[in-house]
Each structure stands twice: as C-alpha cells, then as structure tokens.
CSV table of C-alpha atoms and ligand atoms in Angstrom, one decimal:
chain,number,residue,atom,x,y,z
N,1,UNK,CA,16.1,48.6,190.6
N,2,UNK,CA,18.0,50.0,187.7
N,3,UNK,CA,21.7,49.2,187.8
N,4,UNK,CA,24.2,51.7,186.5
N,5,UNK,CA,27.4,50.3,185.0
N,6,UNK,CA,30.2,51.7,187.2
N,7,UNK,CA,33.0,52.1,184.7
N,8,UNK,CA,35.7,49.6,184.0
N,9,UNK,CA,37.9,50.2,187.0
N,10,UNK,CA,35.1,49.4,189.5
N,11,UNK,CA,33.6,46.7,187.4
N,12,UNK,CA,36.9,44.8,187.0
N,13,UNK,CA,38.9,46.1,190.0
N,14,UNK,CA,40.1,42.6,191.0
N,15,UNK,CA,41.7,42.2,187.6
N,16,UNK,CA,43.3,45.7,187.4
N,17,UNK,CA,46.2,47.3,189.2
N,18,UNK,CA,43.8,49.2,191.5
N,19,UNK,CA,42.6,48.9,195.1
N,20,UNK,CA,39.5,50.4,196.6
N,21,UNK,CA,41.6,53.2,198.2
N,22,UNK,CA,42.9,54.4,194.9
N,23,UNK,CA,41.3,57.5,193.2
N,24,UNK,CA,39.1,56.6,190.3
N,25,UNK,CA,38.4,59.1,187.5
N,26,UNK,CA,35.5,57.7,185.5
N,27,UNK,CA,32.8,58.8,183.1
N,28,UNK,CA,31.1,55.4,183.1
N,29,UNK,CA,33.1,53.9,180.2
N,30,UNK,CA,32.9,50.3,179.1
N,31,UNK,CA,29.9,47.9,179.2
N,32,UNK,CA,29.5,48.6,175.5
N,33,UNK,CA,27.0,46.5,173.4
N,34,UNK,CA,28.1,43.4,171.6
N,35,UNK,CA,25.7,43.6,168.6
N,36,UNK,CA,25.0,40.6,166.4
N,37,UNK,CA,25.3,41.4,162.7
N,38,UNK,CA,23.8,38.6,160.6
N,39,UNK,CA,24.3,40.5,157.4
N,40,UNK,CA,28.0,40.5,158.0
N,41,UNK,CA,28.0,36.8,159.0
N,42,UNK,CA,26.3,36.1,155.6
N,43,UNK,CA,28.9,38.2,153.8
N,44,UNK,CA,31.7,36.4,155.4
N,45,UNK,CA,29.9,33.0,155.4
N,46,UNK,CA,30.5,32.2,159.0
N,47,UNK,CA,28.2,31.2,161.9
N,48,UNK,CA,28.0,34.5,163.6
N,49,UNK,CA,29.6,38.0,163.8
N,50,UNK,CA,29.2,40.3,166.7
N,51,UNK,CA,30.3,43.9,166.6
N,52,UNK,CA,31.8,45.3,169.8
N,53,UNK,CA,30.5,48.8,169.4
N,54,UNK,CA,33.0,51.0,171.2
N,55,UNK,CA,31.5,54.1,169.8
N,56,UNK,CA,29.1,53.8,172.8
N,57,UNK,CA,31.7,54.9,175.2
N,58,UNK,CA,31.3,58.4,176.9
N,59,UNK,CA,33.6,60.2,174.4
N,60,UNK,CA,32.6,58.0,171.5
N,61,UNK,CA,35.6,55.7,171.2
N,62,UNK,CA,37.4,52.8,172.9
N,63,UNK,CA,40.1,55.2,174.2
N,64,UNK,CA,37.9,55.9,177.3
N,65,UNK,CA,38.8,52.5,178.7
N,66,UNK,CA,42.5,53.2,178.8
N,67,UNK,CA,42.0,56.9,179.8
N,68,UNK,CA,40.1,56.1,183.0
N,69,UNK,CA,43.0,53.9,184.2
N,70,UNK,CA,45.8,56.3,182.9
N,71,UNK,CA,44.2,59.4,184.3
N,72,UNK,CA,43.3,57.8,187.6
N,73,UNK,CA,46.9,56.6,188.1
N,74,UNK,CA,48.2,60.0,187.1
N,75,UNK,CA,45.9,61.7,189.7
N,76,UNK,CA,47.1,59.2,192.3
N,77,UNK,CA,50.7,60.2,191.5
N,78,UNK,CA,49.9,63.9,192.0
N,79,UNK,CA,49.8,64.9,188.3
N,80,UNK,CA,48.4,68.4,187.5
N,81,UNK,CA,48.5,68.0,183.7
N,82,UNK,CA,48.4,65.2,181.1
N,83,UNK,CA,49.7,65.2,177.6
N,84,UNK,CA,48.8,63.1,174.6
N,85,UNK,CA,49.7,62.8,170.9
N,86,UNK,CA,46.6,61.9,168.9
N,87,UNK,CA,44.9,61.4,165.6
N,88,UNK,CA,41.8,62.7,167.4
N,89,UNK,CA,40.1,60.1,169.7
N,90,UNK,CA,42.8,60.0,172.3
N,91,UNK,CA,42.7,63.8,172.5
N,92,UNK,CA,39.0,63.8,173.0
N,93,UNK,CA,39.3,61.2,175.8
N,94,UNK,CA,42.3,62.8,177.5
N,95,UNK,CA,40.6,66.2,177.5
N,96,UNK,CA,37.3,64.8,179.0
N,97,UNK,CA,39.0,62.7,181.7
N,98,UNK,CA,41.3,65.6,182.6
N,99,UNK,CA,38.3,67.8,183.2
N,100,UNK,CA,36.8,65.0,185.4
N,101,UNK,CA,40.0,64.8,187.3
N,102,UNK,CA,40.4,68.6,187.7
N,103,UNK,CA,43.6,68.6,185.6
N,104,UNK,CA,44.9,70.5,182.6
N,105,UNK,CA,45.3,68.6,179.3
N,106,UNK,CA,47.6,69.3,176.4
N,107,UNK,CA,47.0,67.5,173.1
N,108,UNK,CA,49.3,67.4,170.1
N,109,UNK,CA,47.6,66.6,166.8
N,110,UNK,CA,48.8,66.4,163.2
N,111,UNK,CA,47.9,69.7,161.6
N,112,UNK,CA,44.8,69.6,159.4
N,113,UNK,CA,44.5,65.8,159.7
N,114,UNK,CA,42.0,65.2,162.5
N,115,UNK,CA,38.2,65.1,162.0
N,116,UNK,CA,36.3,68.2,163.2
N,117,UNK,CA,34.1,66.0,165.4
N,118,UNK,CA,37.1,65.0,167.5
N,119,UNK,CA,38.6,68.4,167.4
N,120,UNK,CA,35.4,69.9,168.7
N,121,UNK,CA,35.5,67.5,171.7
N,122,UNK,CA,39.0,68.6,172.7
N,123,UNK,CA,38.0,72.2,172.3
N,124,UNK,CA,34.8,71.6,174.3
N,125,UNK,CA,36.8,70.1,177.2
N,126,UNK,CA,39.2,73.0,177.1
N,127,UNK,CA,42.3,71.1,176.2
N,128,UNK,CA,45.3,73.1,175.1
N,129,UNK,CA,45.4,72.0,171.5
N,130,UNK,CA,48.5,72.3,169.4
N,131,UNK,CA,48.5,71.4,165.7
N,132,UNK,CA,51.9,70.0,164.9
N,133,UNK,CA,53.3,70.5,161.4
N,134,UNK,CA,54.0,66.8,161.0
N,135,UNK,CA,52.2,63.5,161.4
N,136,UNK,CA,51.1,61.5,164.4
N,137,UNK,CA,54.5,59.9,164.7
N,138,UNK,CA,56.0,63.4,165.1
N,139,UNK,CA,53.4,64.2,167.7
N,140,UNK,CA,54.1,61.1,169.8
N,141,UNK,CA,57.9,61.8,169.7
N,142,UNK,CA,57.2,65.3,171.0
N,143,UNK,CA,54.8,64.2,173.7
N,144,UNK,CA,57.3,61.7,175.0
N,145,UNK,CA,60.1,64.2,175.1
N,146,UNK,CA,57.9,66.8,176.8
N,147,UNK,CA,56.7,64.3,179.4
N,148,UNK,CA,60.3,63.2,180.1
N,149,UNK,CA,61.5,66.8,180.7
N,150,UNK,CA,58.5,68.7,182.0
N,151,UNK,CA,55.8,68.2,184.6
N,152,UNK,CA,53.2,66.7,182.2
N,153,UNK,CA,52.0,63.0,182.4
N,154,UNK,CA,52.0,61.1,179.2
N,155,UNK,CA,48.7,59.3,178.6
N,156,UNK,CA,49.4,57.6,175.3
N,157,UNK,CA,49.2,53.9,175.1
N,158,UNK,CA,53.0,53.6,175.7
N,159,UNK,CA,51.8,54.3,179.2
N,160,UNK,CA,51.1,50.7,180.5
N,161,UNK,CA,48.1,51.8,182.5
N,162,UNK,CA,46.3,52.5,179.2
N,163,UNK,CA,46.5,48.8,178.1
N,164,UNK,CA,45.3,47.7,181.5
N,165,UNK,CA,42.1,49.6,181.0
N,166,UNK,CA,41.7,48.6,177.4
N,167,UNK,CA,42.1,44.9,178.1
N,168,UNK,CA,38.7,45.0,179.8
N,169,UNK,CA,37.0,44.9,176.4
N,170,UNK,CA,38.2,41.3,176.0
N,171,UNK,CA,36.7,40.5,179.4
N,172,UNK,CA,33.4,42.0,178.4
N,173,UNK,CA,33.3,39.9,175.2
N,174,UNK,CA,33.9,36.7,177.2
N,175,UNK,CA,31.4,37.7,179.9
N,176,UNK,CA,28.7,38.3,177.2
N,177,UNK,CA,29.4,35.4,174.9
N,178,UNK,CA,30.3,33.0,177.7
N,179,UNK,CA,33.4,32.0,175.7
N,180,UNK,CA,36.0,33.4,173.4
N,181,UNK,CA,35.2,33.9,169.7
N,182,UNK,CA,37.3,31.9,167.3
N,183,UNK,CA,38.6,35.1,165.7
N,184,UNK,CA,38.6,38.7,166.7
N,185,UNK,CA,39.4,41.5,164.3
N,186,UNK,CA,40.0,45.3,164.7
N,187,UNK,CA,41.6,48.3,163.0
N,188,UNK,CA,45.3,48.6,163.7
N,189,UNK,CA,47.1,51.9,164.1
N,190,UNK,CA,49.5,52.6,166.9
N,191,UNK,CA,48.9,49.0,168.0
N,192,UNK,CA,47.8,49.7,171.5
N,193,UNK,CA,44.4,48.1,171.1
N,194,UNK,CA,45.4,44.7,169.6
N,195,UNK,CA,48.1,44.5,172.4
N,196,UNK,CA,45.4,45.2,175.0
N,197,UNK,CA,43.0,42.6,173.7
N,198,UNK,CA,45.9,40.1,173.7
N,199,UNK,CA,46.7,40.9,177.3
N,200,UNK,CA,43.0,40.5,178.2
N,201,UNK,CA,42.4,37.2,176.4
N,202,UNK,CA,45.7,35.8,177.8
N,203,UNK,CA,44.5,36.6,181.3
N,204,UNK,CA,41.2,34.9,180.6
N,205,UNK,CA,43.1,31.8,179.5
N,206,UNK,CA,45.3,31.9,182.6
N,207,UNK,CA,42.2,32.3,184.9
N,208,UNK,CA,40.6,29.3,183.0
N,209,UNK,CA,37.6,31.3,181.9
N,210,UNK,CA,38.3,30.3,178.3
N,211,UNK,CA,40.3,27.5,176.9
N,212,UNK,CA,41.9,29.3,174.0
N,213,UNK,CA,42.4,32.9,172.9
N,214,UNK,CA,40.9,34.0,169.6
N,215,UNK,CA,43.0,34.5,166.6
N,216,UNK,CA,43.7,38.3,166.6
N,217,UNK,CA,43.6,40.1,163.3
N,218,UNK,CA,44.8,43.7,163.0
N,219,UNK,CA,43.9,45.5,159.8
N,220,UNK,CA,45.6,48.6,158.5
N,221,UNK,CA,44.8,51.1,155.8
N,222,UNK,CA,46.8,50.3,152.7
N,223,UNK,CA,48.5,53.7,152.5
N,224,UNK,CA,49.5,53.5,156.1
N,225,UNK,CA,50.5,49.8,156.6
N,226,UNK,CA,53.8,49.4,158.4
N,227,UNK,CA,52.9,45.9,159.6
N,228,UNK,CA,52.3,44.8,156.1
N,229,UNK,CA,55.4,46.5,154.7
N,230,UNK,CA,57.4,45.1,157.7
N,231,UNK,CA,59.0,48.5,158.6
N,232,UNK,CA,57.9,52.0,159.4
N,233,UNK,CA,56.1,54.1,156.7
N,234,UNK,CA,57.6,57.6,156.4
N,235,UNK,CA,54.6,59.3,154.9
N,236,UNK,CA,51.4,57.5,155.9
N,237,UNK,CA,48.3,58.5,153.9
N,238,UNK,CA,44.6,57.4,154.2
N,239,UNK,CA,41.2,58.9,154.6
N,240,UNK,CA,41.0,56.8,157.8
N,241,UNK,CA,42.8,59.5,159.7
N,242,UNK,CA,42.4,57.7,163.1
N,243,UNK,CA,44.9,55.1,161.9
N,244,UNK,CA,47.1,57.3,159.8
N,245,UNK,CA,50.2,56.1,161.6
N,246,UNK,CA,53.6,55.1,160.1
N,247,UNK,CA,55.6,54.1,163.1
N,248,UNK,CA,53.4,52.2,165.6
N,249,UNK,CA,54.6,52.5,169.2
N,250,UNK,CA,53.5,49.0,170.3
N,251,UNK,CA,55.2,47.2,167.4
N,252,UNK,CA,56.6,44.3,169.4
N,253,UNK,CA,53.5,43.7,171.4
N,254,UNK,CA,51.4,43.6,168.2
N,255,UNK,CA,53.8,41.1,166.6
N,256,UNK,CA,53.5,39.0,169.7
N,257,UNK,CA,49.7,39.2,169.8
N,258,UNK,CA,49.6,38.0,166.2
N,259,UNK,CA,52.1,35.2,166.7
N,260,UNK,CA,50.8,34.0,170.1
N,261,UNK,CA,47.2,33.9,169.0
N,262,UNK,CA,47.8,32.5,165.5
N,263,UNK,CA,46.2,35.6,164.0
N,264,UNK,CA,47.3,37.9,161.2
N,265,UNK,CA,47.7,41.4,159.8
N,266,UNK,CA,45.9,42.7,156.7
N,267,UNK,CA,45.4,45.9,154.8
N,268,UNK,CA,42.6,47.4,152.8
N,269,UNK,CA,42.3,50.4,150.4
N,270,UNK,CA,40.4,53.5,151.4
N,271,UNK,CA,37.7,52.4,148.9
N,272,UNK,CA,37.3,49.1,150.7
N,273,UNK,CA,37.1,50.9,154.0
N,274,UNK,CA,34.4,53.3,152.8
N,275,UNK,CA,32.4,50.4,151.2
N,276,UNK,CA,32.4,48.6,154.6
N,277,UNK,CA,31.6,51.9,156.4
N,278,UNK,CA,28.4,52.1,154.3
N,279,UNK,CA,27.6,48.4,154.7
N,280,UNK,CA,27.8,48.6,158.5
N,281,UNK,CA,25.4,51.6,158.4
N,282,UNK,CA,23.0,50.2,155.9
N,283,UNK,CA,23.0,46.5,156.7
N,284,UNK,CA,24.0,46.3,160.4
N,285,UNK,CA,22.4,49.5,161.7
N,286,UNK,CA,25.7,50.5,163.3
N,287,UNK,CA,27.2,53.9,162.4
N,288,UNK,CA,30.9,54.0,162.9
N,289,UNK,CA,33.7,56.4,161.8
N,290,UNK,CA,35.4,55.2,158.5
N,291,UNK,CA,38.6,54.1,160.4
N,292,UNK,CA,36.5,51.8,162.6
N,293,UNK,CA,35.2,49.9,159.6
N,294,UNK,CA,38.7,48.8,158.7
N,295,UNK,CA,38.6,45.5,160.8
N,296,UNK,CA,35.4,44.3,159.1
N,297,UNK,CA,36.7,45.5,155.7
N,298,UNK,CA,39.9,43.4,156.2
N,299,UNK,CA,37.9,40.3,156.9
N,300,UNK,CA,35.8,40.7,153.8
N,301,UNK,CA,38.9,41.1,151.8
N,302,UNK,CA,40.4,38.0,153.3
N,303,UNK,CA,37.1,36.2,152.4
N,304,UNK,CA,37.3,37.4,148.8
N,305,UNK,CA,40.9,36.2,148.6
N,306,UNK,CA,40.0,32.8,150.1
N,307,UNK,CA,42.2,33.5,153.0
N,308,UNK,CA,39.7,33.9,155.8
N,309,UNK,CA,40.3,31.0,158.3
N,310,UNK,CA,37.4,28.5,158.6
N,311,UNK,CA,35.8,29.7,161.8
N,312,UNK,CA,32.4,29.8,163.3
N,313,UNK,CA,32.3,32.8,165.7
N,314,UNK,CA,33.8,36.2,164.9
N,315,UNK,CA,33.9,39.4,166.9
N,316,UNK,CA,34.9,42.6,165.3
N,317,UNK,CA,35.6,45.7,167.3
N,318,UNK,CA,34.3,48.9,165.8
N,319,UNK,CA,36.3,51.4,167.6
N,320,UNK,CA,34.6,54.8,167.2
N,321,UNK,CA,31.3,56.4,166.6
N,322,UNK,CA,30.1,57.6,163.2
N,323,UNK,CA,29.4,61.1,164.5
N,324,UNK,CA,33.1,61.6,165.1
N,325,UNK,CA,33.8,61.9,161.4
N,326,UNK,CA,30.4,62.3,159.7
N,327,UNK,CA,31.3,63.8,156.4
N,328,UNK,CA,31.8,60.5,154.7
N,329,UNK,CA,28.2,59.4,155.3
N,330,UNK,CA,27.1,62.5,153.4
N,331,UNK,CA,28.7,61.3,150.2
N,332,UNK,CA,27.5,58.6,147.8
N,333,UNK,CA,29.6,55.8,146.3
N,334,UNK,CA,30.9,58.2,143.7
N,335,UNK,CA,31.9,60.8,146.2
N,336,UNK,CA,29.0,63.1,145.4
N,337,UNK,CA,27.4,65.1,148.2
N,338,UNK,CA,24.1,63.7,149.3
N,339,UNK,CA,21.5,66.4,149.8
N,340,UNK,CA,18.0,65.4,151.1
N,341,UNK,CA,15.2,66.7,148.9
N,342,UNK,CA,13.4,69.9,149.9
N,343,UNK,CA,9.6,69.5,149.8
N,344,UNK,CA,6.5,71.7,150.3
N,345,UNK,CA,4.4,71.4,153.4
N,346,UNK,CA,1.6,69.3,151.8
N,347,UNK,CA,1.1,65.6,152.5
N,348,UNK,CA,-0.1,64.9,149.0
N,349,UNK,CA,3.0,66.4,147.3
N,350,UNK,CA,5.3,64.6,149.8
N,351,UNK,CA,3.4,61.3,149.1
N,352,UNK,CA,3.9,61.8,145.4
N,353,UNK,CA,7.6,62.4,145.8
N,354,UNK,CA,7.9,59.3,147.9
N,355,UNK,CA,5.9,57.3,145.3
N,356,UNK,CA,3.2,56.4,147.8
N,357,UNK,CA,-0.2,55.2,146.7
N,358,UNK,CA,-3.2,56.4,148.6
N,359,UNK,CA,-4.7,53.7,151.0
Z,401,LIG,N1,40.2,53.1,165.6
Z,401,LIG,C1,40.1,54.4,166.0
Z,401,LIG,C2,38.8,55.0,165.9
Z,401,LIG,C3,41.2,55.0,166.6
Z,401,LIG,O1,41.1,56.3,167.0
Z,401,LIG,C4,42.4,54.4,166.7
Z,401,LIG,C5,43.6,55.0,167.2
Z,401,LIG,C6,42.5,53.0,166.2
Z,401,LIG,C7,41.4,52.4,165.7
Z,401,LIG,C8,43.7,52.2,166.3
Z,401,LIG,O2,44.0,51.8,167.6
Z,401,LIG,O3,46.2,52.8,167.8
Z,401,LIG,O4,45.5,51.2,169.4
Z,401,LIG,O5,46.1,50.5,167.1
Z,401,LIG,N2,43.6,56.2,167.5
Z,401,LIG,C9,44.7,56.9,168.2
Z,401,LIG,C10,44.3,58.3,168.6
Z,401,LIG,C11,46.0,56.8,167.6
Z,401,LIG,O6,45.2,59.2,168.8
Z,401,LIG,O7,43.1,58.6,168.8
Z,401,LIG,P1,45.5,51.5,168.0
C-alpha cells in the first residue's frame, strides 16, 4: 500500500519537543529527496555529492520544516496570529501554515527586494503583507518589537521551535545515507539553517547513530557577508535576495556550528552564484533559486583556491525551488533575455530549424 510521509513532527516525534496530544499543523513537509549529482562530484573532484533538494517542500523551501513546529506550538499556546520578517521564503511558509492552523499571518518584507514568486505565495495565502522601507534586518527588529508588545507570535528562527523542526533535515540525510557525510554545505543568511543542522547532527552523534558530525560550511553572497567581514554589514547587496542579510540573528550559534564541526565560512560573487545556478539546472537536473546555489558555488570556489578539504562524501543543501525566482533562468550568461523561437505549424520547417535530417 502507498505510504504517505506524515510531515516532520509525526515522522520524528520522539526526537522533537512534541507528544501525541499536542496539536500538529502540517502540510506534509520534509522527506525531501537526496539527489546524487555526479557532475558536481566531478567538478569538485570528490567521491560523491548529494543535493538535499529542499525546494520539494510544500511551499518550495526548507522553511516549512521549522514552520510546522513553530506554528503548531503557537496554536498549542492559543495564538490567533503569527508574524514574521522575511526575504520571501519564510513569509510564504508562515502564510501557508497560518492558513492551515486557522490563524492570521502578518509578514514584513524589505520593500522591492523579494522575488515575485514568493510574494505571490504570501498573497495567495492571504497574509497581511507590509513592505518595510528598509532591509531584512529592519524587518526582523520590527517583528521582534511587535511580538513583544502585541498579541502576535513571532515565527522567525529566533523562535527555538523553528530550529527544532529544521534539524530534521540532518536526520533525513543520515537516515538515507546510513551515515553522516564528511562535509555538508549550504547558503548562509540569517544563520538559522546551519545552526539547525548542527543541532541535528550533534543529536545524531549523542544518540550514536553517527560517529562524527560533518564539517559544516556556510556560504554567503560577497555583497552580504557579515561572517566573512567578522561584523554586521550595514547595507547588504546581492541578487541572491533570500540571503541579503547584514546582521544575522543566529550569529553565535553559527560560529559554534563552524567551530564545533571543524567547518568554515565562505563567500561568492553574484556571478559565481549565477554560474552554479545554471550548472545545477543544466548538469544536475535540479532547478533551484539563485540563492540556493550559493552553497555549491562556495565549494567550487574553495576547490579552485585549493582550499576544499580532502573529503569523500559531500552533501549540499539546495534550499529553495527555482520557480520561486525564475527570472534568472530566462537570461543567458551575458544577461540577455532568452526568448524561445517562434515557429510555423509545419513539421518540415520545425525539423529544419532544429537541424534534423530526415530518417
Ligand atoms: N536559502 C534560502 C532560499 C532562504 O530563503 C534562506 C533564508 C537561506 C537560504 C538562508 O537560511 O537564514 O537560515 O541562514 N531565508 C529567510 C527568509 C531569511 O526570510 O525566507 P538562513
């Protein structure tokens, strides 16, 4: 009989702060594919690379893992409304899970700096959307202040229930591979995700499911790289709008994840991000939003600099679906718009345009 994945709370209840009497708000998140990418393994000259394709979550990003736990807890605590600051994906997830829970959602986004795919999701799920004249960091400050003083629950990753849900991605990697990879890379923005993977892998070690956690690598966009600069960036800029964040909330946790796992931070230019975005589409068959290509782009850069650690198995989390921010796929390497040819309705003329010889 077909088995339907039950969402991360029910699949991992014994390892989450939930009991079977707690309300569960789920859209069936988690259980995302771990896709082998031999082309990327060749590029990096390692034994294997698997992509953890988080774009396969219900709202198209990894945020759903933490939103099921945060919104379920909020419902259990009697919340009527949730609030989130977001570069887009969190707002889509908060809006969808709020609908499922029968709550209102309020989302604060940086004006003009979120992709229309993500904005359309928040609109579709009837969030109250406010475009803040500022960046993500301003939005988060506002959301925190509002949740402290008004009856709205904060569901950003500073809410510890978010990291609890997100840590399940590490569990899934171990469940599928049967062990931990040597190195695990991902894009790094507000730093919730790398902190959640660290939490998950550490628990796997404590439970003796794995011997050692992977080296965790967090990669930032060069124009928005506080972890490389060593201090907050006042005016973050990058085409990777999902990670356009200058003052990451989980600063200390990310530093700890890096230190404790023996990992590292890196940064890549927008050009390097877009190159990898295209490579993943064209060589791995995995369509991600540009921000999501940042982890793989960072490893390729380390490889080129001769700084990629000698490892065998790598996992790279690709955090969001390509349809979230599809404009970039419709441009060529030189930024020119790609327009598919228009053809007449005759097989012989189409064959001629395609350069096909008759059989
Ligand atoms: N990748 C994508 C697609 C994201 O949307 C984000 C964060 C990240 C990576 C970085 O993860 O913040 O945990 O280090 N997006 C947040 C949002 C900020 O509002 O959707 P992080």
